[in-house]
Amino acid sequence: MCFAVMQWNETIKLFRGGMPLRRHWAHFRCYDSSFTGSEAVDYLHELLRHNYNFGPEVTRHQTLQLLKKFLKAHVIEDVKGRHGTEDFEDNSHLYRFPTLSPLKSVPIRPLLRDSSDLPRLIRWDDYEELPQQENVAPLKSAAMASDLWNKRHSVAIGDVHECKLIRRKEITSKQVDHIWKSMTIAHLQRVLGLKTLDGILDPAHVNGKHIVHNIFSVNKAGVVVLEHKAEDMPYWVVSAMKCLANWPNTNDMKQPVYPGFERDILRTVADYYQRLKEPLLTFHLYEVFVNILGLLQERDVATEALQVSCLLLPPPNRRRLQLLLRLMARVCQNPLLPPLNDTIATRTLMVQMFSPCVLGSAEDMDLDELFATKLVTFMMEHHSAIFQVNTKLRRQVEEHLSHLKRAQIKYAGSDTDFSASPAFCKQIRRVDCEEQKIIGTQTPLQQLLEGLIADKELPAKDKRKRLKQFQKSYPEVYYNRFPTEESKAAVIPEKTPRLKPHLMFFNLKKPLQPFQRSWSFRA
């Protein structure tokens, strides 16, 4: 509603600010600052065609219909001051602007009083203990079960408290549908860049089962497959669409082709879609798709928004819409297809014929036809990407479901659930922060050092080697424990000196005699 009102007001401002006004004569009277009906249609038509919010697909007929709404809303009046009951004419009849053209006020979106309708993600609020046999620890080998193994690992990781495995109760299909609904709506809100979807989308009108069906129940071409054939389109409509889409290679209707046959086929398809009870995008989702119009300048963002929004459609609507857009694109790109109208181009004809069947509101909105034309044109050009499942959304939902199915470890006396909503933090002083930092990091290291020193079964050589490695890694903790060499010597055994090999064979109890030898010289 807000986007539609803003576009209505902007169009009025542009029309009033740019429409050429001059003096006209009628019935021997002079009317200043006036314009004829034909001049208004010519100017407004060009204005809308060059406005990005509407585009070149706007026809003169649509412009005439908009000017009739302007006259009824007293945006313009005839030169005698009449409006409302008069009908705007595309001729030389004279019109003028009133002193002030009424602009519509932007409605304030009502806030939801009851938040129970808002979908909430399923978390680890409920869990069940796993059977006892699944909690039995595996048998360790003799080496791993030794006291030395226990001592070394108790120093490294501390005492392990009694624990048990927990998991959520089995997730039902109804809960899966609810998760898809919740995360799809949240993803849509982020893509649209809105703080809230109040006044745009009512979560009560979103069916999670439809989302799951639209994602997983598709054929090889990516088109939704319906559970009940009664909800599908009649066979003769599907055959007519295939015949027109594959022209002239296929004639599934098995009827003789005559001049104008392709036009009759198009009329058959158009009659079916125009007789639907509501537009394919539904009345409930009208505001969602109208808000996407503001994103069409950013193609990737608009495509992602349409990907997510089209998942909210009932499966029969999504199937009909996808087949229709694919037909429109093929017809517009087929050079072998004869002209379907004598005066209107094929592309313009397809958009004008089917856009009211795609987008519309339950109430008569001022710019419905123009909005539908713009949106359908974009969807026709990018229908292949729009009907692909958004990979980002799918990955997020699958990761969340995987998390819910994963077992967790719960320690005795601990009720902490890290998957629950985050708690609020309390600000502390910088001094306390530094103190906690020291306690949180140095205390375990000090305990590790003391455990290494107290380990009597560790050989002295290995103990000195590990203490040297600890000194290099954590010098501050090491020097706090051994501030002097005396304190180190009192705890760490010194290295025993070893005798050299060539001295080990002498009897050290007898005094060593000086080595004597006689020398003889020859003359």
Short mmCIF file of C-alpha atoms in Angstrom, two decimals:
data_model
loop_
_atom_site.label_atom_id
_atom_site.label_comp_id
_atom_site.label_asym_id
_atom_site.label_seq_id
_atom_site.Cartn_x
_atom_site.Cartn_y
_atom_site.Cartn_z
CA MET A 1 0.00 0.00 0.00
CA CYS A 2 2.76 2.46 0.88
CA PHE A 3 4.68 1.90 -2.36
CA ALA A 4 1.51 2.24 -4.44
CA VAL A 5 0.54 5.49 -2.71
CA MET A 6 4.04 6.91 -3.15
CA GLN A 7 3.98 6.12 -6.88
CA TRP A 8 0.51 7.67 -7.22
CA ASN A 9 1.66 10.89 -5.57
CA GLU A 10 4.88 10.99 -7.59
CA THR A 11 3.00 10.53 -10.87
CA ILE A 12 0.64 13.39 -10.01
CA LYS A 13 3.56 15.68 -9.16
CA LEU A 14 5.36 14.86 -12.42
CA PHE A 15 2.18 15.33 -14.45
CA ARG A 16 1.30 18.68 -12.87
CA GLY A 17 4.87 19.93 -13.06
CA GLY A 18 5.48 19.07 -16.71
CA MET A 19 2.15 19.20 -18.55
CA PRO A 20 2.25 22.11 -21.09
CA LEU A 21 -0.51 24.66 -20.44
CA ARG A 22 -1.68 27.31 -22.88
CA ARG A 23 -4.67 29.39 -23.91
CA HIS A 24 -7.53 27.56 -25.65
CA TRP A 25 -10.75 28.80 -27.26
CA ALA A 26 -14.03 26.92 -26.94
CA HIS A 27 -17.56 28.13 -27.64
CA PHE A 28 -16.35 31.70 -28.22
CA ARG A 29 -14.65 31.78 -24.83
CA CYS A 30 -10.97 31.90 -23.88
CA TYR A 31 -9.56 29.50 -21.25
CA ASP A 32 -6.03 30.17 -19.97
CA SER A 33 -3.72 27.49 -18.47
CA SER A 34 -5.73 24.64 -20.00
CA PHE A 35 -5.10 21.56 -22.13
CA THR A 36 -7.12 19.22 -24.32
CA GLY A 37 -7.80 15.59 -23.53
CA SER A 38 -5.65 14.43 -26.45
CA GLU A 39 -2.75 16.62 -25.32
CA ALA A 40 -2.99 15.13 -21.81
CA VAL A 41 -2.96 11.57 -23.15
CA ASP A 42 0.03 12.30 -25.41
CA TYR A 43 2.09 13.89 -22.66
CA LEU A 44 1.24 11.43 -19.87
CA HIS A 45 1.81 8.47 -22.17
CA GLU A 46 5.36 9.58 -22.95
CA LEU A 47 5.95 10.41 -19.29
CA LEU A 48 4.97 6.91 -18.18
CA ARG A 49 6.90 5.18 -20.95
CA HIS A 50 10.13 6.94 -19.94
CA ASN A 51 9.58 6.43 -16.21
CA TYR A 52 11.48 3.39 -14.92
CA ASN A 53 8.70 2.47 -12.52
CA PHE A 54 6.35 1.85 -15.46
CA GLY A 55 8.42 1.38 -18.63
CA PRO A 56 7.91 1.33 -22.39
CA GLU A 57 5.21 -1.35 -22.27
CA VAL A 58 2.58 1.19 -21.13
CA THR A 59 -0.09 1.60 -23.81
CA ARG A 60 -2.16 4.60 -24.75
CA HIS A 61 -5.26 2.80 -23.53
CA GLN A 62 -3.73 2.37 -20.06
CA THR A 63 -2.83 6.06 -20.05
CA LEU A 64 -6.42 6.94 -20.88
CA GLN A 65 -7.68 4.78 -18.02
CA LEU A 66 -5.30 6.52 -15.62
CA LEU A 67 -6.53 9.97 -16.71
CA LYS A 68 -10.09 8.84 -16.03
CA LYS A 69 -9.00 8.00 -12.49
CA PHE A 70 -7.32 11.42 -12.25
CA LEU A 71 -10.59 13.12 -13.21
CA LYS A 72 -12.57 11.04 -10.74
CA ALA A 73 -10.09 11.82 -7.92
CA HIS A 74 -10.13 15.56 -8.81
CA VAL A 75 -6.51 15.56 -9.87
CA ILE A 76 -7.83 17.35 -12.98
CA GLU A 77 -11.19 18.92 -13.87
CA ASP A 78 -12.84 20.26 -16.97
CA VAL A 79 -12.71 23.99 -17.63
CA LYS A 80 -16.16 24.39 -16.05
CA GLY A 81 -14.97 22.88 -12.77
CA ARG A 82 -16.75 19.55 -13.15
CA HIS A 83 -15.13 16.29 -11.99
CA GLY A 84 -16.02 12.95 -10.47
CA THR A 85 -19.11 12.12 -12.48
CA GLU A 86 -17.71 13.20 -15.85
CA ASP A 87 -15.84 10.79 -18.13
CA PHE A 88 -12.45 11.79 -19.51
CA GLU A 89 -12.38 11.99 -23.31
CA ASP A 90 -9.41 11.59 -25.64
CA ASN A 91 -10.37 14.51 -27.87
CA SER A 92 -10.39 18.32 -27.93
CA HIS A 93 -12.40 18.65 -24.74
CA LEU A 94 -10.69 21.15 -22.40
CA TYR A 95 -9.36 20.38 -18.94
CA ARG A 96 -7.32 22.17 -16.30
CA PHE A 97 -5.64 21.57 -12.97
CA PRO A 98 -7.49 22.59 -9.79
CA THR A 99 -5.71 24.90 -7.38
CA LEU A 100 -4.44 21.91 -5.42
CA SER A 101 -4.47 18.38 -6.72
CA PRO A 102 -5.21 16.08 -3.77
CA LEU A 103 -2.32 13.79 -2.81
CA LYS A 104 -2.96 10.65 -0.86
CA SER A 105 -1.50 10.30 2.61
CA VAL A 106 0.88 7.41 3.15
CA PRO A 107 -0.84 4.98 5.52
CA ILE A 108 0.88 4.01 8.74
CA ARG A 109 1.37 0.29 8.98
CA PRO A 110 -0.43 -1.11 12.02
CA LEU A 111 1.75 -3.00 14.45
CA LEU A 112 0.81 -6.55 15.28
CA ARG A 113 -0.63 -6.59 18.79
CA ASP A 114 -0.33 -10.32 19.17
CA SER A 115 3.01 -11.81 18.27
CA SER A 116 1.69 -15.37 18.46
CA ASP A 117 1.07 -15.36 14.72
CA LEU A 118 4.72 -14.69 14.00
CA PRO A 119 6.53 -17.94 13.17
CA ARG A 120 9.22 -18.96 15.66
CA LEU A 121 12.11 -21.28 14.94
CA ILE A 122 12.16 -24.61 16.73
CA ARG A 123 15.15 -24.82 19.06
CA TRP A 124 16.65 -27.26 21.59
CA ASP A 125 13.90 -26.49 24.11
CA ASP A 126 12.81 -30.12 24.32
CA TYR A 127 15.18 -33.04 24.35
CA GLU A 128 15.28 -36.67 25.28
CA GLU A 129 18.08 -38.79 26.67
CA LEU A 130 19.56 -41.36 24.36
CA PRO A 131 19.28 -45.04 25.37
CA GLN A 132 21.80 -46.07 27.96
CA GLN A 133 23.67 -48.43 25.65
CA GLU A 134 24.55 -45.52 23.38
CA ASN A 135 26.24 -43.79 26.31
CA VAL A 136 28.73 -46.57 27.04
CA ALA A 137 32.32 -45.50 26.46
CA PRO A 138 34.37 -47.67 24.08
CA LEU A 139 36.90 -50.06 25.58
CA LYS A 140 40.47 -48.79 25.68
CA SER A 141 43.53 -50.86 25.01
CA ALA A 142 45.79 -51.90 27.87
CA ALA A 143 48.23 -49.14 27.08
CA MET A 144 45.53 -46.48 26.93
CA ALA A 145 43.94 -47.68 30.17
CA SER A 146 47.13 -47.34 32.18
CA ASP A 147 47.44 -45.00 35.14
CA LEU A 148 50.09 -43.06 33.27
CA TRP A 149 47.62 -42.31 30.44
CA ASN A 150 44.99 -41.13 32.91
CA LYS A 151 47.43 -38.91 34.76
CA ARG A 152 48.83 -37.26 31.67
CA HIS A 153 45.40 -36.52 30.22
CA SER A 154 43.90 -35.38 33.49
CA VAL A 155 46.65 -32.75 33.64
CA ALA A 156 45.96 -31.66 30.07
CA ILE A 157 42.15 -31.51 30.06
CA GLY A 158 41.21 -31.61 33.73
CA ASP A 159 38.71 -33.91 35.40
CA VAL A 160 35.89 -35.05 33.11
CA HIS A 161 32.52 -34.84 34.81
CA GLU A 162 29.71 -37.30 34.29
CA CYS A 163 27.80 -36.51 31.10
CA LYS A 164 24.96 -37.84 28.96
CA LEU A 165 23.92 -37.48 25.34
CA ILE A 166 20.70 -35.64 24.60
CA ARG A 167 18.77 -34.93 21.44
CA ARG A 168 15.51 -33.36 20.38
CA LYS A 169 12.45 -35.47 20.01
CA GLU A 170 11.87 -36.68 16.48
CA ILE A 171 11.06 -33.73 14.19
CA THR A 172 7.66 -34.10 12.58
CA SER A 173 6.75 -33.05 9.05
CA LYS A 174 4.57 -30.31 10.52
CA GLN A 175 7.58 -28.87 12.35
CA VAL A 176 9.65 -29.04 9.17
CA ASP A 177 6.95 -27.05 7.36
CA HIS A 178 6.95 -24.52 10.19
CA ILE A 179 10.73 -24.09 9.98
CA TRP A 180 10.58 -23.52 6.22
CA LYS A 181 7.82 -20.96 6.72
CA SER A 182 9.66 -19.07 9.46
CA MET A 183 13.03 -18.93 7.71
CA THR A 184 11.50 -18.08 4.31
CA ILE A 185 9.61 -15.09 5.73
CA ALA A 186 12.74 -13.90 7.57
CA HIS A 187 14.81 -14.25 4.38
CA LEU A 188 12.21 -12.30 2.39
CA GLN A 189 12.28 -9.48 4.91
CA ARG A 190 16.06 -9.21 4.63
CA VAL A 191 15.97 -9.18 0.82
CA LEU A 192 13.32 -6.46 0.76
CA GLY A 193 15.42 -4.41 3.18
CA LEU A 194 12.53 -3.83 5.58
CA LYS A 195 12.58 -3.69 9.37
CA THR A 196 9.15 -5.32 9.50
CA LEU A 197 6.62 -6.91 7.19
CA ASP A 198 3.64 -5.49 9.09
CA GLY A 199 1.05 -4.26 6.62
CA ILE A 200 2.80 -6.10 3.78
CA LEU A 201 2.56 -9.79 4.64
CA ASP A 202 0.44 -11.56 7.23
CA PRO A 203 2.24 -14.75 8.34
CA ALA A 204 -1.14 -16.37 8.92
CA HIS A 205 -1.64 -16.39 5.14
CA VAL A 206 1.60 -18.30 4.53
CA ASN A 207 1.45 -22.10 4.39
CA GLY A 208 4.71 -23.87 5.11
CA LYS A 209 3.47 -27.00 3.37
CA HIS A 210 3.15 -25.03 0.13
CA ILE A 211 6.77 -23.90 0.41
CA VAL A 212 8.06 -27.44 0.90
CA HIS A 213 5.94 -28.72 -1.99
CA ASN A 214 7.14 -25.96 -4.33
CA ILE A 215 10.77 -26.83 -3.56
CA PHE A 216 10.80 -30.62 -3.62
CA SER A 217 7.82 -31.72 -5.76
CA VAL A 218 9.05 -30.67 -9.19
CA ASN A 219 9.78 -32.43 -12.47
CA LYS A 220 13.02 -32.39 -14.46
CA ALA A 221 12.12 -29.02 -15.97
CA GLY A 222 11.66 -27.50 -12.50
CA VAL A 223 7.87 -27.19 -12.83
CA VAL A 224 5.72 -28.05 -9.81
CA VAL A 225 3.96 -31.42 -9.93
CA LEU A 226 0.56 -31.35 -8.22
CA GLU A 227 -0.66 -34.07 -5.88
CA HIS A 228 -4.24 -33.99 -7.16
CA LYS A 229 -4.93 -33.88 -10.89
CA ALA A 230 -8.19 -32.05 -10.24
CA GLU A 231 -6.13 -28.97 -9.28
CA ASP A 232 -4.22 -28.97 -12.57
CA MET A 233 -5.12 -27.11 -15.76
CA PRO A 234 -7.41 -28.85 -18.23
CA TYR A 235 -5.70 -30.97 -20.83
CA TRP A 236 -6.96 -28.85 -23.72
CA VAL A 237 -5.37 -25.72 -22.21
CA VAL A 238 -2.01 -27.43 -21.78
CA SER A 239 -2.20 -28.73 -25.36
CA ALA A 240 -3.00 -25.25 -26.65
CA MET A 241 -0.04 -23.78 -24.77
CA LYS A 242 2.32 -26.45 -26.15
CA CYS A 243 1.05 -25.86 -29.66
CA LEU A 244 1.64 -22.13 -29.44
CA ALA A 245 5.01 -22.43 -27.66
CA ASN A 246 6.43 -24.87 -30.23
CA TRP A 247 4.91 -23.27 -33.31
CA PRO A 248 5.10 -24.45 -36.07
CA ASN A 249 6.76 -27.75 -35.15
CA THR A 250 4.05 -29.30 -32.99
CA ASN A 251 0.31 -29.53 -33.29
CA ASP A 252 -0.87 -31.54 -30.29
CA MET A 253 -4.47 -30.54 -30.87
CA LYS A 254 -4.50 -32.58 -34.11
CA GLN A 255 -6.70 -30.09 -35.92
CA PRO A 256 -6.22 -28.62 -39.37
CA VAL A 257 -4.29 -25.36 -39.44
CA TYR A 258 -6.09 -22.47 -41.11
CA PRO A 259 -5.31 -18.76 -41.44
CA GLY A 260 -5.66 -17.18 -38.01
CA PHE A 261 -5.40 -20.55 -36.24
CA GLU A 262 -2.63 -19.28 -33.96
CA ARG A 263 -4.81 -16.34 -32.88
CA ASP A 264 -7.64 -18.67 -31.90
CA ILE A 265 -5.19 -20.77 -29.89
CA LEU A 266 -4.01 -17.66 -28.04
CA ARG A 267 -7.61 -16.63 -27.34
CA THR A 268 -8.29 -20.10 -25.91
CA VAL A 269 -5.39 -19.79 -23.46
CA ALA A 270 -6.29 -16.18 -22.58
CA ASP A 271 -9.92 -17.09 -21.84
CA TYR A 272 -8.82 -19.73 -19.35
CA TYR A 273 -6.47 -17.41 -17.43
CA GLN A 274 -8.85 -14.44 -17.49
CA ARG A 275 -11.62 -16.50 -15.88
CA LEU A 276 -9.60 -17.40 -12.79
CA LYS A 277 -11.14 -16.28 -9.49
CA GLU A 278 -8.10 -14.26 -8.45
CA PRO A 279 -4.73 -13.30 -9.93
CA LEU A 280 -2.02 -15.93 -9.89
CA LEU A 281 0.04 -13.97 -7.34
CA THR A 282 -3.04 -13.94 -5.05
CA PHE A 283 -4.62 -11.01 -3.25
CA HIS A 284 -2.80 -11.78 0.02
CA LEU A 285 0.63 -11.37 -1.59
CA TYR A 286 -0.24 -8.23 -3.58
CA GLU A 287 1.69 -5.86 -1.31
CA VAL A 288 4.74 -8.13 -1.34
CA PHE A 289 5.04 -8.07 -5.12
CA VAL A 290 4.25 -4.36 -5.37
CA ASN A 291 7.13 -3.65 -2.99
CA ILE A 292 9.43 -5.69 -5.22
CA LEU A 293 8.74 -3.17 -8.00
CA GLY A 294 11.00 -0.75 -6.17
CA LEU A 295 13.90 -3.21 -6.49
CA LEU A 296 13.72 -3.83 -10.23
CA GLN A 297 16.62 -1.44 -10.89
CA GLU A 298 18.84 -3.96 -9.07
CA ARG A 299 18.21 -7.07 -11.12
CA ASP A 300 19.92 -9.59 -8.84
CA VAL A 301 18.14 -8.32 -5.73
CA ALA A 302 14.77 -8.25 -7.48
CA THR A 303 15.31 -11.77 -8.83
CA GLU A 304 16.14 -13.10 -5.37
CA ALA A 305 13.08 -11.38 -3.90
CA LEU A 306 10.87 -12.94 -6.57
CA GLN A 307 12.48 -16.36 -6.02
CA VAL A 308 11.52 -16.28 -2.35
CA SER A 309 8.09 -14.67 -2.86
CA CYS A 310 7.00 -17.20 -5.48
CA LEU A 311 7.70 -19.99 -2.98
CA LEU A 312 4.80 -18.64 -0.92
CA LEU A 313 2.29 -19.28 -3.72
CA PRO A 314 -0.08 -22.26 -3.61
CA PRO A 315 1.41 -25.01 -5.83
CA PRO A 316 -1.38 -24.78 -8.47
CA ASN A 317 -0.78 -21.02 -8.81
CA ARG A 318 2.98 -21.46 -9.07
CA ARG A 319 2.55 -24.10 -11.78
CA ARG A 320 0.14 -21.98 -13.82
CA LEU A 321 2.34 -18.91 -13.48
CA GLN A 322 5.52 -20.70 -14.51
CA LEU A 323 3.91 -22.28 -17.57
CA LEU A 324 2.35 -18.96 -18.58
CA LEU A 325 5.58 -16.97 -18.32
CA ARG A 326 7.47 -19.62 -20.23
CA LEU A 327 4.82 -19.51 -22.97
CA MET A 328 4.97 -15.71 -23.16
CA ALA A 329 8.76 -15.72 -23.46
CA ARG A 330 8.74 -18.33 -26.24
CA VAL A 331 6.01 -16.59 -28.21
CA CYS A 332 7.85 -13.25 -28.04
CA GLN A 333 11.11 -14.86 -29.19
CA ASN A 334 9.65 -16.98 -32.02
CA PRO A 335 10.34 -15.33 -35.40
CA LEU A 336 8.33 -18.01 -37.24
CA LEU A 337 5.10 -17.18 -35.45
CA PRO A 338 2.74 -14.99 -37.52
CA PRO A 339 1.59 -11.67 -36.00
CA LEU A 340 -1.07 -12.23 -33.38
CA ASN A 341 -2.58 -8.77 -33.82
CA ASP A 342 -2.81 -6.38 -36.74
CA THR A 343 -1.95 -3.23 -34.78
CA ILE A 344 -0.16 -4.31 -31.59
CA ALA A 345 3.27 -5.92 -31.43
CA THR A 346 3.38 -9.47 -30.13
CA ARG A 347 5.38 -8.59 -27.00
CA THR A 348 3.06 -5.75 -26.04
CA LEU A 349 0.03 -7.91 -26.77
CA MET A 350 1.20 -10.74 -24.53
CA VAL A 351 1.99 -8.41 -21.63
CA GLN A 352 -1.29 -6.49 -21.89
CA MET A 353 -3.36 -9.65 -22.28
CA PHE A 354 -1.99 -11.60 -19.33
CA SER A 355 -0.69 -9.02 -16.82
CA PRO A 356 -4.14 -8.56 -15.16
CA CYS A 357 -4.23 -12.34 -14.67
CA VAL A 358 -0.92 -12.24 -12.76
CA LEU A 359 -1.10 -9.23 -10.41
CA GLY A 360 -4.10 -7.46 -8.98
CA SER A 361 -5.59 -6.33 -5.67
CA ALA A 362 -8.90 -7.20 -4.06
CA GLU A 363 -9.80 -3.52 -4.07
CA ASP A 364 -9.63 -1.27 -7.14
CA MET A 365 -6.19 0.30 -6.93
CA ASP A 366 -5.20 3.36 -8.96
CA LEU A 367 -2.05 1.97 -10.60
CA ASP A 368 -2.90 -1.73 -10.73
CA GLU A 369 -2.60 -2.09 -14.49
CA LEU A 370 0.67 -0.20 -14.69
CA PHE A 371 2.21 -2.14 -11.82
CA ALA A 372 1.13 -5.45 -13.35
CA THR A 373 2.60 -4.49 -16.72
CA LYS A 374 5.97 -3.61 -15.23
CA LEU A 375 6.20 -6.68 -13.00
CA VAL A 376 5.05 -9.18 -15.62
CA THR A 377 7.52 -7.78 -18.15
CA PHE A 378 10.39 -8.33 -15.71
CA MET A 379 9.20 -11.81 -14.72
CA MET A 380 8.79 -12.83 -18.36
CA GLU A 381 12.37 -11.79 -19.14
CA HIS A 382 13.87 -13.58 -16.11
CA HIS A 383 11.43 -16.46 -15.54
CA SER A 384 14.15 -19.14 -15.68
CA ALA A 385 16.07 -17.63 -12.75
CA ILE A 386 12.96 -16.66 -10.76
CA PHE A 387 11.66 -20.23 -10.57
CA GLN A 388 14.93 -21.67 -9.34
CA VAL A 389 15.07 -22.42 -5.62
CA ASN A 390 17.18 -19.87 -3.76
CA THR A 391 20.34 -21.75 -2.78
CA LYS A 392 21.14 -19.49 0.16
CA LEU A 393 17.75 -20.04 1.78
CA ARG A 394 17.84 -23.77 1.17
CA ARG A 395 21.30 -24.13 2.71
CA GLN A 396 20.28 -22.16 5.81
CA VAL A 397 17.19 -24.28 6.40
CA GLU A 398 19.03 -27.57 5.84
CA GLU A 399 21.79 -26.54 8.28
CA HIS A 400 19.18 -25.64 10.89
CA LEU A 401 17.37 -28.95 10.46
CA SER A 402 20.68 -30.81 10.66
CA HIS A 403 21.49 -29.01 13.91
CA LEU A 404 18.16 -30.01 15.45
CA LYS A 405 18.75 -33.66 14.60
CA ARG A 406 22.29 -33.67 16.00
CA ALA A 407 22.87 -35.17 19.46
CA GLN A 408 24.48 -32.96 22.10
CA ILE A 409 26.50 -33.62 25.26
CA LYS A 410 24.98 -32.43 28.52
CA TYR A 411 27.10 -32.43 31.71
CA ALA A 412 25.61 -33.24 35.05
CA GLY A 413 24.35 -30.14 36.85
CA SER A 414 24.54 -28.00 33.73
CA ASP A 415 21.38 -26.64 32.15
CA THR A 416 23.20 -24.54 29.59
CA ASP A 417 21.72 -24.70 26.08
CA PHE A 418 24.00 -22.96 23.64
CA SER A 419 21.41 -23.19 20.86
CA ALA A 420 18.90 -21.09 22.78
CA SER A 421 18.48 -17.37 22.39
CA PRO A 422 21.60 -15.38 23.24
CA ALA A 423 21.74 -13.79 26.68
CA PHE A 424 22.51 -10.16 27.34
CA CYS A 425 26.04 -9.18 28.43
CA LYS A 426 26.90 -6.97 31.39
CA GLN A 427 29.63 -4.39 30.99
CA ILE A 428 32.57 -4.69 33.41
CA ARG A 429 35.55 -2.49 34.27
CA ARG A 430 38.82 -2.71 32.37
CA VAL A 431 40.64 -3.76 35.57
CA ASP A 432 38.23 -6.65 36.09
CA CYS A 433 38.62 -7.61 32.45
CA GLU A 434 42.41 -7.81 32.73
CA GLU A 435 42.11 -9.77 35.94
CA GLN A 436 39.75 -12.27 34.33
CA LYS A 437 42.08 -12.54 31.36
CA ILE A 438 44.98 -13.51 33.64
CA ILE A 439 42.89 -15.96 35.60
CA GLY A 440 41.38 -17.46 32.49
CA THR A 441 44.69 -18.03 30.70
CA GLN A 442 47.52 -18.34 33.23
CA THR A 443 45.81 -20.45 35.86
CA PRO A 444 45.42 -23.53 33.64
CA LEU A 445 49.01 -23.12 32.47
CA GLN A 446 50.22 -22.94 36.06
CA GLN A 447 48.31 -26.12 36.86
CA LEU A 448 49.82 -27.79 33.83
CA LEU A 449 53.35 -26.80 34.96
CA GLU A 450 52.78 -28.07 38.51
CA GLY A 451 51.44 -31.35 37.18
CA LEU A 452 54.51 -31.75 35.00
CA ILE A 453 56.81 -31.09 37.98
CA ALA A 454 54.92 -33.50 40.24
CA ASP A 455 54.91 -36.37 37.75
CA LYS A 456 57.33 -38.83 39.42
CA GLU A 457 56.96 -41.53 36.77
CA LEU A 458 58.23 -39.27 34.03
CA PRO A 459 61.99 -39.84 33.44
CA ALA A 460 64.19 -36.94 34.47
CA LYS A 461 65.49 -36.50 30.94
CA ASP A 462 62.01 -36.19 29.48
CA LYS A 463 60.95 -33.88 32.31
CA ARG A 464 63.84 -31.48 31.66
CA LYS A 465 63.09 -31.54 27.93
CA ARG A 466 59.40 -30.72 28.42
CA LEU A 467 60.15 -28.02 30.96
CA LYS A 468 62.51 -26.42 28.45
CA GLN A 469 59.75 -26.48 25.82
CA PHE A 470 57.31 -24.97 28.33
CA GLN A 471 59.84 -22.21 29.10
CA LYS A 472 60.04 -21.27 25.40
CA SER A 473 56.25 -21.31 24.92
CA TYR A 474 55.17 -19.62 28.16
CA PRO A 475 58.14 -17.70 29.58
CA GLU A 476 56.04 -15.48 31.84
CA VAL A 477 54.40 -18.41 33.64
CA TYR A 478 57.72 -20.26 33.82
CA TYR A 479 59.65 -17.37 35.42
CA ASN A 480 56.85 -16.69 37.88
CA ARG A 481 57.31 -20.27 39.10
CA PHE A 482 61.13 -20.22 39.01
CA PRO A 483 62.26 -16.65 39.68
CA THR A 484 65.82 -17.77 40.64
CA GLU A 485 68.17 -20.62 39.79
CA GLU A 486 67.95 -21.85 43.39
CA SER A 487 64.18 -22.31 43.15
CA LYS A 488 64.66 -24.20 39.90
CA ALA A 489 67.40 -26.42 41.33
CA ALA A 490 65.24 -27.31 44.33
CA VAL A 491 62.56 -28.83 42.11
CA ILE A 492 64.21 -29.91 38.88
CA PRO A 493 66.92 -32.63 39.21
CA GLU A 494 70.24 -31.56 37.82
CA LYS A 495 71.92 -33.45 35.04
CA THR A 496 74.42 -36.16 36.34
CA PRO A 497 77.91 -35.78 34.78
CA ARG A 498 79.02 -38.70 32.66
CA LEU A 499 82.60 -40.11 32.50
CA LYS A 500 84.47 -40.06 29.26
CA PRO A 501 84.90 -43.51 27.66
CA HIS A 502 88.74 -43.54 27.67
CA LEU A 503 88.81 -43.00 31.46
CA MET A 504 86.32 -45.69 32.41
CA PHE A 505 88.97 -48.54 32.37
CA PHE A 506 91.40 -47.05 34.90
CA ASN A 507 91.44 -47.99 38.58
CA LEU A 508 90.75 -44.66 40.24
CA LYS A 509 91.77 -45.99 43.74
CA LYS A 510 95.50 -46.26 42.80
CA PRO A 511 97.43 -43.07 42.16
CA LEU A 512 98.34 -42.52 38.57
CA GLN A 513 102.10 -42.94 37.84
CA PRO A 514 103.76 -40.62 35.43
CA PHE A 515 104.23 -42.16 32.06
CA GLN A 516 107.87 -43.05 31.41
CA ARG A 517 109.58 -44.41 28.38
CA SER A 518 113.24 -44.85 27.39
CA TRP A 519 114.46 -43.47 24.14
CA SER A 520 117.50 -44.61 22.17
CA PHE A 521 119.16 -42.67 19.46
CA ARG A 522 121.30 -43.98 16.70
CA ALA A 523 124.33 -42.21 15.57
#
